[in-house]
């Protein structure tokens, strides 16, 4: 992107903010709650059920957050159309 003078600095700042925002949203969307990792196990017999429940909760969480990840990908694609590539 070629823009003269102060406009170039402003554009660079806007791009940096967009990249930071996208990174934060992706980090949130991919994060797992700490509580899901801290499920107490009652004993060997009950060990499988909590793990299965954890797995299902994680899958549900990822399904709920999928639109956030898709929005991040869309932003990346939209910026690429202007010659701004986020890796």
PDB file of C-alpha atoms in Angstrom:
ATOM      1  CA  UNK A   1       0.000   0.000   0.000  1.00  0.00           C
ATOM      2  CA  UNK A   2       1.461   3.307  -1.035  1.00  0.00           C
ATOM      3  CA  UNK A   3       0.081   6.465   0.565  1.00  0.00           C
ATOM      4  CA  UNK A   4       1.926   9.730   1.091  1.00  0.00           C
ATOM      5  CA  UNK A   5       3.005  11.407   4.323  1.00  0.00           C
ATOM      6  CA  UNK A   6       0.940  11.192   7.485  1.00  0.00           C
ATOM      7  CA  UNK A   7      -1.718   9.114   5.734  1.00  0.00           C
ATOM      8  CA  UNK A   8       0.785   6.291   5.391  1.00  0.00           C
ATOM      9  CA  UNK A   9       1.498   6.315   9.141  1.00  0.00           C
ATOM     10  CA  UNK A  10      -2.228   6.381   9.939  1.00  0.00           C
ATOM     11  CA  UNK A  11      -2.905   3.514   7.549  1.00  0.00           C
ATOM     12  CA  UNK A  12      -0.094   1.460   9.093  1.00  0.00           C
ATOM     13  CA  UNK A  13      -1.544   2.079  12.564  1.00  0.00           C
ATOM     14  CA  UNK A  14      -5.017   1.041  11.429  1.00  0.00           C
ATOM     15  CA  UNK A  15      -3.641  -2.148   9.905  1.00  0.00           C
ATOM     16  CA  UNK A  16      -1.712  -2.954  13.091  1.00  0.00           C
ATOM     17  CA  UNK A  17      -4.873  -2.457  15.171  1.00  0.00           C
ATOM     18  CA  UNK A  18      -6.872  -4.723  12.856  1.00  0.00           C
ATOM     19  CA  UNK A  19      -4.223  -7.426  13.124  1.00  0.00           C
ATOM     20  CA  UNK A  20      -4.147  -7.112  16.948  1.00  0.00           C
ATOM     21  CA  UNK A  21      -7.941  -7.289  17.116  1.00  0.00           C
ATOM     22  CA  UNK A  22      -8.042 -10.339  14.868  1.00  0.00           C
ATOM     23  CA  UNK A  23      -5.358 -12.055  16.945  1.00  0.00           C
ATOM     24  CA  UNK A  24      -7.256 -11.420  20.191  1.00  0.00           C
ATOM     25  CA  UNK A  25     -10.524 -12.724  18.741  1.00  0.00           C
ATOM     26  CA  UNK A  26      -8.820 -15.864  17.408  1.00  0.00           C
ATOM     27  CA  UNK A  27      -7.073 -16.435  20.737  1.00  0.00           C
ATOM     28  CA  UNK A  28     -10.402 -16.193  22.565  1.00  0.00           C
ATOM     29  CA  UNK A  29     -12.191 -18.427  20.044  1.00  0.00           C
ATOM     30  CA  UNK A  30      -9.558 -21.159  20.330  1.00  0.00           C
ATOM     31  CA  UNK A  31      -9.116 -20.971  24.116  1.00  0.00           C
ATOM     32  CA  UNK A  32     -10.526 -23.716  26.292  1.00  0.00           C
ATOM     33  CA  UNK A  33     -11.942 -22.887  29.708  1.00  0.00           C
ATOM     34  CA  UNK A  34      -9.623 -23.833  32.563  1.00  0.00           C
ATOM     35  CA  UNK A  35     -12.526 -25.341  34.508  1.00  0.00           C
ATOM     36  CA  UNK A  36     -12.956 -28.064  31.873  1.00  0.00           C
ATOM     37  CA  UNK A  37      -9.418 -29.260  32.569  1.00  0.00           C
ATOM     38  CA  UNK A  38      -9.993 -29.358  36.321  1.00  0.00           C
ATOM     39  CA  UNK A  39     -12.843 -31.877  36.462  1.00  0.00           C
ATOM     40  CA  UNK A  40     -12.172 -34.088  39.514  1.00  0.00           C
ATOM     41  CA  UNK A  41     -12.124 -37.802  38.888  1.00  0.00           C
ATOM     42  CA  UNK A  42     -14.061 -39.936  41.392  1.00  0.00           C
ATOM     43  CA  UNK A  43     -12.145 -43.113  40.707  1.00  0.00           C
ATOM     44  CA  UNK A  44     -11.016 -45.435  37.960  1.00  0.00           C
ATOM     45  CA  UNK A  45     -14.571 -46.484  37.063  1.00  0.00           C
ATOM     46  CA  UNK A  46     -15.743 -42.880  36.615  1.00  0.00           C
ATOM     47  CA  UNK A  47     -12.609 -41.678  34.858  1.00  0.00           C
ATOM     48  CA  UNK A  48     -13.882 -42.233  31.311  1.00  0.00           C
ATOM     49  CA  UNK A  49     -17.160 -40.371  31.725  1.00  0.00           C
ATOM     50  CA  UNK A  50     -15.645 -37.035  32.797  1.00  0.00           C
ATOM     51  CA  UNK A  51     -13.108 -37.228  29.936  1.00  0.00           C
ATOM     52  CA  UNK A  52     -15.923 -37.876  27.466  1.00  0.00           C
ATOM     53  CA  UNK A  53     -17.936 -35.009  28.952  1.00  0.00           C
ATOM     54  CA  UNK A  54     -14.919 -32.718  28.667  1.00  0.00           C
ATOM     55  CA  UNK A  55     -14.457 -33.703  25.046  1.00  0.00           C
ATOM     56  CA  UNK A  56     -18.115 -33.015  24.248  1.00  0.00           C
ATOM     57  CA  UNK A  57     -18.015 -29.637  26.040  1.00  0.00           C
ATOM     58  CA  UNK A  58     -14.931 -28.658  24.041  1.00  0.00           C
ATOM     59  CA  UNK A  59     -16.600 -29.676  20.771  1.00  0.00           C
ATOM     60  CA  UNK A  60     -19.699 -27.644  21.667  1.00  0.00           C
ATOM     61  CA  UNK A  61     -17.546 -24.646  22.570  1.00  0.00           C
ATOM     62  CA  UNK A  62     -15.727 -24.825  19.233  1.00  0.00           C
ATOM     63  CA  UNK A  63     -19.059 -25.062  17.373  1.00  0.00           C
ATOM     64  CA  UNK A  64     -20.301 -21.964  19.219  1.00  0.00           C
ATOM     65  CA  UNK A  65     -17.130 -20.027  18.483  1.00  0.00           C
ATOM     66  CA  UNK A  66     -16.808 -21.084  14.837  1.00  0.00           C
ATOM     67  CA  UNK A  67     -18.485 -17.866  13.588  1.00  0.00           C
ATOM     68  CA  UNK A  68     -15.723 -15.837  15.296  1.00  0.00           C
ATOM     69  CA  UNK A  69     -13.034 -17.810  13.502  1.00  0.00           C
ATOM     70  CA  UNK A  70     -14.890 -17.466  10.207  1.00  0.00           C
ATOM     71  CA  UNK A  71     -15.137 -13.689  10.740  1.00  0.00           C
ATOM     72  CA  UNK A  72     -11.367 -13.552  11.325  1.00  0.00           C
ATOM     73  CA  UNK A  73     -10.761 -15.468   8.106  1.00  0.00           C
ATOM     74  CA  UNK A  74     -13.163 -13.182   6.261  1.00  0.00           C
ATOM     75  CA  UNK A  75     -11.325 -10.093   7.520  1.00  0.00           C
ATOM     76  CA  UNK A  76      -8.034 -11.576   6.364  1.00  0.00           C
ATOM     77  CA  UNK A  77      -9.520 -12.252   2.927  1.00  0.00           C
ATOM     78  CA  UNK A  78     -11.049  -8.781   2.672  1.00  0.00           C
ATOM     79  CA  UNK A  79      -7.727  -7.129   3.534  1.00  0.00           C
ATOM     80  CA  UNK A  80      -5.883  -9.347   1.046  1.00  0.00           C
ATOM     81  CA  UNK A  81      -8.044  -7.815  -1.688  1.00  0.00           C
ATOM     82  CA  UNK A  82      -6.337  -4.497  -0.817  1.00  0.00           C
ATOM     83  CA  UNK A  83      -2.863  -6.031  -0.866  1.00  0.00           C
ATOM     84  CA  UNK A  84      -2.650  -6.451   2.919  1.00  0.00           C
ATOM     85  CA  UNK A  85      -1.637 -10.011   3.799  1.00  0.00           C
ATOM     86  CA  UNK A  86      -1.922 -11.367   7.340  1.00  0.00           C
ATOM     87  CA  UNK A  87       0.012 -14.554   8.024  1.00  0.00           C
TER      88      UNK A  87
END
